[in-house]
Each structure stands twice: as structure tokens, then as C-alpha cells.
Tab-separated table of C-alpha atoms and ligand atoms in Angstrom:
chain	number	residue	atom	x	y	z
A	30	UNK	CA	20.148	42.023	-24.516
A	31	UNK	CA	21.112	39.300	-21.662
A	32	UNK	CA	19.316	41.418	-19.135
A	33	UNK	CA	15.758	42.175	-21.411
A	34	UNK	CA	15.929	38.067	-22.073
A	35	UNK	CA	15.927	37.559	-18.285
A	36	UNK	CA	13.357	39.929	-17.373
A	37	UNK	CA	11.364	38.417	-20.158
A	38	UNK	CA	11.812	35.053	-18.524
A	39	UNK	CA	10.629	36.472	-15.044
A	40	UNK	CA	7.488	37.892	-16.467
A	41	UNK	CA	6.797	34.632	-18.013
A	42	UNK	CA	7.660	32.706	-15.165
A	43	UNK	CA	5.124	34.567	-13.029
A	44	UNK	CA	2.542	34.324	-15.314
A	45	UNK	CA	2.477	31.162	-15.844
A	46	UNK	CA	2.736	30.753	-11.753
A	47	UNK	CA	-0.544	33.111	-11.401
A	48	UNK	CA	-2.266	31.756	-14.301
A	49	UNK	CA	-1.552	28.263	-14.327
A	50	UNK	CA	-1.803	26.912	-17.656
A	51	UNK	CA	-1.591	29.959	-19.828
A	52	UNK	CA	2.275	31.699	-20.933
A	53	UNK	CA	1.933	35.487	-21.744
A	54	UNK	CA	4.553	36.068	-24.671
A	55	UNK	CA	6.039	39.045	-25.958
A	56	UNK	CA	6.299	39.168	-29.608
A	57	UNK	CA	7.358	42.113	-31.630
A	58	UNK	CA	6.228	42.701	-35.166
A	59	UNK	CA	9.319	42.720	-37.804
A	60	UNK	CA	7.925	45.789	-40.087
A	61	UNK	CA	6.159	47.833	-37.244
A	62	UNK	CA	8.355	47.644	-34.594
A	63	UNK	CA	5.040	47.238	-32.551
A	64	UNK	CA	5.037	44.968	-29.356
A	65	UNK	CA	2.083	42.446	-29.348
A	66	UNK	CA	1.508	40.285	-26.110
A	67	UNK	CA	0.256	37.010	-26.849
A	68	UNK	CA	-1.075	34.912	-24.013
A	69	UNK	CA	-1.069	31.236	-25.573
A	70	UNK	CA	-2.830	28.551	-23.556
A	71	UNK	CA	-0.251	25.425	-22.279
A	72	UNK	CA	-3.612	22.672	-22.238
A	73	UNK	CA	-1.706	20.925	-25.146
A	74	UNK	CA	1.113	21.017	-23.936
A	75	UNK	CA	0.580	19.803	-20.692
A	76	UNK	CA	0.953	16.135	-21.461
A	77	UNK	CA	4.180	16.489	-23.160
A	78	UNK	CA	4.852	18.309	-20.195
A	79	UNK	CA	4.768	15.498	-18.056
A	80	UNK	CA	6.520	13.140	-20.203
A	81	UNK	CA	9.363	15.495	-20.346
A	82	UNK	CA	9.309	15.791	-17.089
A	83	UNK	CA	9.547	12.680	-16.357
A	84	UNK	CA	12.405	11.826	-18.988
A	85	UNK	CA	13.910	14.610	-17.347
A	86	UNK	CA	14.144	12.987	-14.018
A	87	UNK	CA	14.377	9.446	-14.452
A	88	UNK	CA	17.034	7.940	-12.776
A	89	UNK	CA	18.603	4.858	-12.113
A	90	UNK	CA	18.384	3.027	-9.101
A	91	UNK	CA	21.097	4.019	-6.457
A	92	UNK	CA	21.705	0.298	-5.462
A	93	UNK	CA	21.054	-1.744	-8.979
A	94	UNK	CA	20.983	0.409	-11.403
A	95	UNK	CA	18.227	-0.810	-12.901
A	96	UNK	CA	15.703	2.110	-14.164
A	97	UNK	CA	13.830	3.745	-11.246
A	98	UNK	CA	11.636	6.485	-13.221
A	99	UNK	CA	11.180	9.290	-10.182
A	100	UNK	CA	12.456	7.187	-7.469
A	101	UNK	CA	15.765	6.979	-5.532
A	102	UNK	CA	15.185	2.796	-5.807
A	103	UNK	CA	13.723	0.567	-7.460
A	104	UNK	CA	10.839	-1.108	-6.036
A	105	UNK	CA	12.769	-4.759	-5.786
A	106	UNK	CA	15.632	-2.780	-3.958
A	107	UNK	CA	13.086	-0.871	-1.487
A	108	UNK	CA	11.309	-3.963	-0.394
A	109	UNK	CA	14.599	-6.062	0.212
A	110	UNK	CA	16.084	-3.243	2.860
A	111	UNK	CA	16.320	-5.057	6.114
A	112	UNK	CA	14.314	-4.429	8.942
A	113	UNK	CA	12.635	-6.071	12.085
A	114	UNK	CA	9.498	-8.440	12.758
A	115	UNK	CA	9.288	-7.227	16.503
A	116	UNK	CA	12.185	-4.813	18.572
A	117	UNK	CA	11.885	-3.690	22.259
A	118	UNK	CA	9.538	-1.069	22.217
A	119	UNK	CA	12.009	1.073	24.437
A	120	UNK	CA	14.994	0.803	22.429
A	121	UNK	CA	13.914	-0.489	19.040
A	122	UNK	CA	16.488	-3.825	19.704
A	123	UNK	CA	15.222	-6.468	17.053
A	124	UNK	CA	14.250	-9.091	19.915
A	125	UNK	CA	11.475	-12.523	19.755
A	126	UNK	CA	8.825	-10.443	21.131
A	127	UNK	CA	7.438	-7.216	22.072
A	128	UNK	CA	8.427	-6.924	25.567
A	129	UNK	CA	11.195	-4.484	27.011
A	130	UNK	CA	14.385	-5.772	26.642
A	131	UNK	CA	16.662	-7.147	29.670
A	132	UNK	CA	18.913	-4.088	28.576
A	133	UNK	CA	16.130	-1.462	29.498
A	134	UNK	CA	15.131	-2.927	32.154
A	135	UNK	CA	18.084	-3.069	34.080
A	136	UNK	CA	19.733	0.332	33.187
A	137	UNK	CA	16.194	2.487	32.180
A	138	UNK	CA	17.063	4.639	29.500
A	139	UNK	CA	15.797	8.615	29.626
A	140	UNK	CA	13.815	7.923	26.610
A	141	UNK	CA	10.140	6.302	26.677
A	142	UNK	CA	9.910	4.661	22.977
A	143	UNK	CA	11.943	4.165	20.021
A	144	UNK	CA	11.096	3.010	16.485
A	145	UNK	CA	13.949	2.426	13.596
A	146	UNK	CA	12.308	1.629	10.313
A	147	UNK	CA	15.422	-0.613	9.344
A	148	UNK	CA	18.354	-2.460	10.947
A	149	UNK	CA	21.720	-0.974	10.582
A	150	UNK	CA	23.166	-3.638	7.739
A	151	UNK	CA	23.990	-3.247	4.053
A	152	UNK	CA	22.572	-1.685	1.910
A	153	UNK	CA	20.847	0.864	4.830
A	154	UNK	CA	24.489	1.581	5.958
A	155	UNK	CA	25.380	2.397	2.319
A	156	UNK	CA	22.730	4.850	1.789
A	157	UNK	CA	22.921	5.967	5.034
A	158	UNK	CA	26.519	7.261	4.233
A	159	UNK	CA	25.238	8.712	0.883
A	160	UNK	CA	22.857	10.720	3.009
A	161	UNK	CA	25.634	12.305	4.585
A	162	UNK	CA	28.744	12.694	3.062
A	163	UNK	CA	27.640	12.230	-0.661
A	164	UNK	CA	24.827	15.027	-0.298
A	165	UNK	CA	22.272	12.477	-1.938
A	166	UNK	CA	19.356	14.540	0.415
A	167	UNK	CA	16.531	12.423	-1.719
A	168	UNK	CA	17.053	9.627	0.864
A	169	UNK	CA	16.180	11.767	3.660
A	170	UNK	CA	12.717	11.657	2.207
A	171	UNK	CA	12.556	7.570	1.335
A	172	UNK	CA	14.043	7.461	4.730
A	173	UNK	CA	11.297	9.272	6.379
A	174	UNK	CA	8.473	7.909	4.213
A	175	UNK	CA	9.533	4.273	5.654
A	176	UNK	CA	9.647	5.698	9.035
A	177	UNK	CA	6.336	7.574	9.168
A	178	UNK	CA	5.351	3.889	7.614
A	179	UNK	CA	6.606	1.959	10.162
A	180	UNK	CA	5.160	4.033	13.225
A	181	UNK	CA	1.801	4.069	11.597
A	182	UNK	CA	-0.826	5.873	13.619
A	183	UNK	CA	1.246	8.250	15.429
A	184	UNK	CA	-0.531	9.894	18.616
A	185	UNK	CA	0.691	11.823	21.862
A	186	UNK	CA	3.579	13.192	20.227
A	187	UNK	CA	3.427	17.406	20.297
A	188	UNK	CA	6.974	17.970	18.358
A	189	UNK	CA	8.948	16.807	16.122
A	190	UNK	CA	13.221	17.661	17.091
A	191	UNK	CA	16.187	16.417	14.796
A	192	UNK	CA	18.727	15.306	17.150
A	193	UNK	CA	21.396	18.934	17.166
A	194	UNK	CA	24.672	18.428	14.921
A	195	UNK	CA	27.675	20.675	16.518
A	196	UNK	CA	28.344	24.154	14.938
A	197	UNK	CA	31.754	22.544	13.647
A	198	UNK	CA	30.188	19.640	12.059
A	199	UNK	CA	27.424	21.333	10.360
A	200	UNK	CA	29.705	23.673	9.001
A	201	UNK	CA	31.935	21.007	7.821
A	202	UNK	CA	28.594	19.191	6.018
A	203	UNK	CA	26.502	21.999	5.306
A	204	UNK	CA	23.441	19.929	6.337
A	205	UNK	CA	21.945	18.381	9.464
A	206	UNK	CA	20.948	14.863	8.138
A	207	UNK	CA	18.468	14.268	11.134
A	208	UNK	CA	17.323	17.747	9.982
A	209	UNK	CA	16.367	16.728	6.598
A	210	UNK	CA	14.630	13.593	7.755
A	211	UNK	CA	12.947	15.371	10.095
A	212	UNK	CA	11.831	18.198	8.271
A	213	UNK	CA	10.248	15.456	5.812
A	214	UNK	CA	8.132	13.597	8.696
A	215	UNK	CA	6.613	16.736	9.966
A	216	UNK	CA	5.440	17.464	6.355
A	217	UNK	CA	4.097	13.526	6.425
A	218	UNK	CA	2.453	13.571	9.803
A	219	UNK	CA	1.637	17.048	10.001
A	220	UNK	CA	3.572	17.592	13.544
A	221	UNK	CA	5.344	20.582	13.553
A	222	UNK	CA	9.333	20.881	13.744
A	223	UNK	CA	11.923	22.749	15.860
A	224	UNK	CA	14.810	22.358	15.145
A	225	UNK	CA	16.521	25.308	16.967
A	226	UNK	CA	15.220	23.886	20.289
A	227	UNK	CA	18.745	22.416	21.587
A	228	UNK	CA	22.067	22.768	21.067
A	229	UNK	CA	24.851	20.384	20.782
A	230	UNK	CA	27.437	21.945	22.987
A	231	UNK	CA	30.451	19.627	23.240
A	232	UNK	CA	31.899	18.415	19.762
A	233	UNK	CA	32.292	15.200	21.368
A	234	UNK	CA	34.470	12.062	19.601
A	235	UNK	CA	33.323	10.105	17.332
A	236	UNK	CA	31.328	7.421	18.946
A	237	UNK	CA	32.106	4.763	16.201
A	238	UNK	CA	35.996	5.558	17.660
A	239	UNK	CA	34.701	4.284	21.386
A	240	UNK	CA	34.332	1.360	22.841
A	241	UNK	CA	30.219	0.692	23.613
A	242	UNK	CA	31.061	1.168	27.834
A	243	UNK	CA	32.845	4.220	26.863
A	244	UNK	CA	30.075	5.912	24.792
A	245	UNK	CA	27.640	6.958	27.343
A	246	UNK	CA	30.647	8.959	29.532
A	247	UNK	CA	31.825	10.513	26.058
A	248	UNK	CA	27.956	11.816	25.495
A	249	UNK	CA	27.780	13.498	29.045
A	250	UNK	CA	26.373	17.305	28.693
A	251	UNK	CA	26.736	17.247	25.176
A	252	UNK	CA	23.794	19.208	24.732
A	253	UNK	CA	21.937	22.364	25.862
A	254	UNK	CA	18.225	23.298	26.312
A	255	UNK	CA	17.056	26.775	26.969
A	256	UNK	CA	13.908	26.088	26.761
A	257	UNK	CA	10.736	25.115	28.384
A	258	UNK	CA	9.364	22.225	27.064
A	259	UNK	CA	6.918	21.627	30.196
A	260	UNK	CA	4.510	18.559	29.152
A	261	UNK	CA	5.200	18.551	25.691
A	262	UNK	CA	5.690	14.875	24.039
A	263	UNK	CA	8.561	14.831	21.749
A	264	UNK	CA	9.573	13.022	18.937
A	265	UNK	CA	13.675	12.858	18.364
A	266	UNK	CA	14.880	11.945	14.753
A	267	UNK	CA	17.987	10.670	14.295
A	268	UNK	CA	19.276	8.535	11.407
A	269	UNK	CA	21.071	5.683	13.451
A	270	UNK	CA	20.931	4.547	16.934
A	271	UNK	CA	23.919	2.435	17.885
A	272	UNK	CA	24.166	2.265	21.584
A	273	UNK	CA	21.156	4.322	22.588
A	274	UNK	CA	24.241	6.815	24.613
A	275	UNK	CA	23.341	9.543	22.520
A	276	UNK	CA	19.925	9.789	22.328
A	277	UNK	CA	19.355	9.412	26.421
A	278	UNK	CA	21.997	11.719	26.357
A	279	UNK	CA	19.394	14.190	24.409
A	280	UNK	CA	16.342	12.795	25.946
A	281	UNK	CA	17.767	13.314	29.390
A	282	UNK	CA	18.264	16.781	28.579
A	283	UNK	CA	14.676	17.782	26.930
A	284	UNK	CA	13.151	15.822	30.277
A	285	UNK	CA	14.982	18.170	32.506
A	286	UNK	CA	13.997	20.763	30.603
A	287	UNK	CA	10.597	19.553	31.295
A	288	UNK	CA	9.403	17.033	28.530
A	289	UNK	CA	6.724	14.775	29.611
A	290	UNK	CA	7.299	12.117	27.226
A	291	UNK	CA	10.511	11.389	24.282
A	292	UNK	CA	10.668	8.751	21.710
A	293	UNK	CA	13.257	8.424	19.439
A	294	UNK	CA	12.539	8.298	15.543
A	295	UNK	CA	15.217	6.674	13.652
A	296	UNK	CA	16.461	5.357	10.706
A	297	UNK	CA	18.143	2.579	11.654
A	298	UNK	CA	18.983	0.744	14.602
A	299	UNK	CA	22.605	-1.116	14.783
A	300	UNK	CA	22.156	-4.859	16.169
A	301	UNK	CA	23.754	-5.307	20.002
A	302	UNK	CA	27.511	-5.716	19.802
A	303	UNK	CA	28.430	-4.383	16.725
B	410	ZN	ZN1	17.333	-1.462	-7.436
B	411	ZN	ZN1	15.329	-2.258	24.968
């Protein structure tokens, strides 16, 4: 009986795929025994539809609480996260204007551009943490839909690449946060993903555990490129930038493997010095 109810449910299902808004139904007739299929049109019912399905995934807002309908936040709670008026243009550093940095200019990062669609302060560190160690993967598309926001028009950039998680840690999270982000940009912008480009070879320390000087050293050959990536512009995602060690780290290593061009993508970008 359990197995006839879930092939029933199949057929259903993939009639209703094929067919849109009609649901073939099996009915069988009491005195004949006779099967009858019945193929009722859902118009009617599409309205309901909707409202159920939106009772069904209404939601409260992760920061407030207040009701959210669909979304992850409310609108107040979106519009308050905080972000920049003008950043370096190399390293995404909230600065007064939009010149390079003294920063980039005296040590010239590997990387070309950077954009961060917030700054790395409550409540963005908050959700940022929810992201990855309490699974909530719905951010990784309000993340990237304020990202692809913030760039705007994108042009010259060939490929979109999450920045590589090591084997250990992906296994230990069962998801590549910069993955998820990324996968949701090149659905936004239409730029197509790799995400098996590079490797992270060295399960380096945490860099949050290092002092800033200390970072950069602790990032050295942390990652592996195979392939040829001769004059293609790249795009890195990541969901914070702290020092910048890690991403010229990565950038350093898709120029030598011959991009022309890398910007980094990010989330969030941590104010100098903290
Ligand atoms: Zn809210
Ligand atoms: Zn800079």
C-alpha cells in the first residue's frame, strides 16, 4: 500500500510538472472495481496556491523578529546594514575619497579591484556567522543580491571563482560559503562559475588567531592552480576581507597562472586595525 501511494504521488508529481496547471488523478470506482483517471484542472486553485505558499514560508526576520513574509529581513533591518559612501577602489578600505589608498600604494597588492557591499560590524558579522556555522544558506543569496547591487554594471570580468575552502574544512562544514555566494552572483550577472579551478593546499591557521604582520607569511602557497587561465579577468568571492593577505595570496596565484586581471567580490570588508 505505502509503495502504490508513492508511485501514485510520482505520477502526479510529473504531471502536474509537464502539464502545468492540470493534476491527473486516479480514482477507482467502489462497486466496479474499475480505475477511472481524472485529470482535474488546478486554475482555481492556483490562488490559494499562492497564499499557502506564502503562509507556508513566512518567516520572521533573522535580526528583529518582526514579520518578514519571504524574506530573510525585514526591509527596516536590510536598509540599516552598514556599508561605505566611498572605499579605495583597490582594496575596498572605507576612505574620504575614491583614490587608492596610502596602503596600496606603498605595498601593491596582486589584486586589481575590490568591492565589499558592507563593512565588517554588527549585525553583518552576525549573519555572516549564521552563514557559516548555523547553515542559514538564504543569506548567501541577500548577500550576493547586495553585492551584485553594489558593483552595478559589471564589465571585463570573464569568471566568476569562490575563494577554495581546504578539504578538512569543507568536510568539517559541508559547504563552501564563498561557494554559495558565488554560485548566486553568477546566476545574477550571468558570468559563469568555477569553482574547481584552485585548490587550497595548506590548511593554514586561523587568521583571526594572527597578528595583521603575521597574516600575509601564514597565507604563503596556500593555494594551487593547475590551470591556464591566460587573459581571463576574474572575479574572486569571498565573504570577508580582513587584511587583504588572503586574497593576494589567491590573486597572486591565478596571475601566475596567467590571469590578466582579479578583483575581489566580497561581503564585507573589516575596517583597518581591527
Ligand atoms: Zn528586521
Ligand atoms: Zn587600498
Amino acid at each position: 500500500m505505502e509503495s502504490r501511494r508513492t508511485a501514485e504521488q510520482t505520477r502526479e508529481f510529473d504531471h502536474h510538472t509537464v502539464h502545468g496547471y492540470s493534476l491527473l488523478t486516479e480514482v477507482t470506482n467502489a462497486s466496479s472495481g474499475k480505475h477511472f483517471h481524472l485529470s482535474i484542472s488546478l486554475h482555481p486553485f492556483l490562488k490559494i496556491g499562492a497564499k499557502l505558499r506564502q503562509a507556508l514560508l513566512a518567516q520572521d526576520c533573522l535580526l528583529c523578529q518582526a514579520a518578514s513574509g519571504e524574506r530573510i529581513l525585514c526591509e527596516a533591518c536590510e536598509s540599516e546594514l552598514p556599508t561605505t559612501a566611498s572605499a579605495c577602489p583597490r582594496c575596498a578600505l572605507a576612505g574620504p575619497g575614491d583614490a587608492e589608498c596610502g596602503a596600496c600604494i606603498a605595498d601593491l597588492p596582486h589584486y586589481d579591484a575590490s568591492c565589499a557591499a558592507f563593512i565588517y560590524a554588527y549585525p553583518v558579522d552576525a549573519l555572516i556567522q549564521a552563514l557559516k556555522y548555523g547553515g542559514q544558506l538564504a543569506l548567501a543569496g541577500l548577500f550576493a543580491h547586495k553585492l551584485h547591487q553594489r558593483l552595478g554594471t559589471i564589465a571585463g570580468v570573464d569568471l566568476i571563482v569562490p575563494l577554495p575552502l581546504h578539504p578538512a574544512r569543507l568536510a568539517e562544514r559541508g559547504f563552501n560559503q564563498a561557494a554559495e555566494i558565488a554560485k548566486n552572483l553568477a546566476g545574477l550577472s550571468g558570468i559563469p562559475m568555477n569553482a574547481r579551478l584552485a585548490r587550497r593546499v595548506r590548511d593554514t591557521a586561523p587568521q583571526t588567531a594572527l597578528p595583521w604582520r603575521e597574516r600575509a607569511a601564514n597565507m604563503r602557497q596556500a593555494f594551487s592552480c593547475e590551470q591556464d587561465l591566460k587573459g581571463l579577468r576574474v572575479a574572486v568571492v569571498d565573504d570577508v576581507m580582513t587584511t587583504g593577505a588572503t586574497l593576494d595570496e589567491f590573486a597572486g596565484t591565478l596571475k601566475r597562472s596567467g590571469a590578466a586581471r582579479v578583483e575581489n567580490w566580497v561581503v564585507a570588508r573589516t575596517p583597518r586595525g581591527v
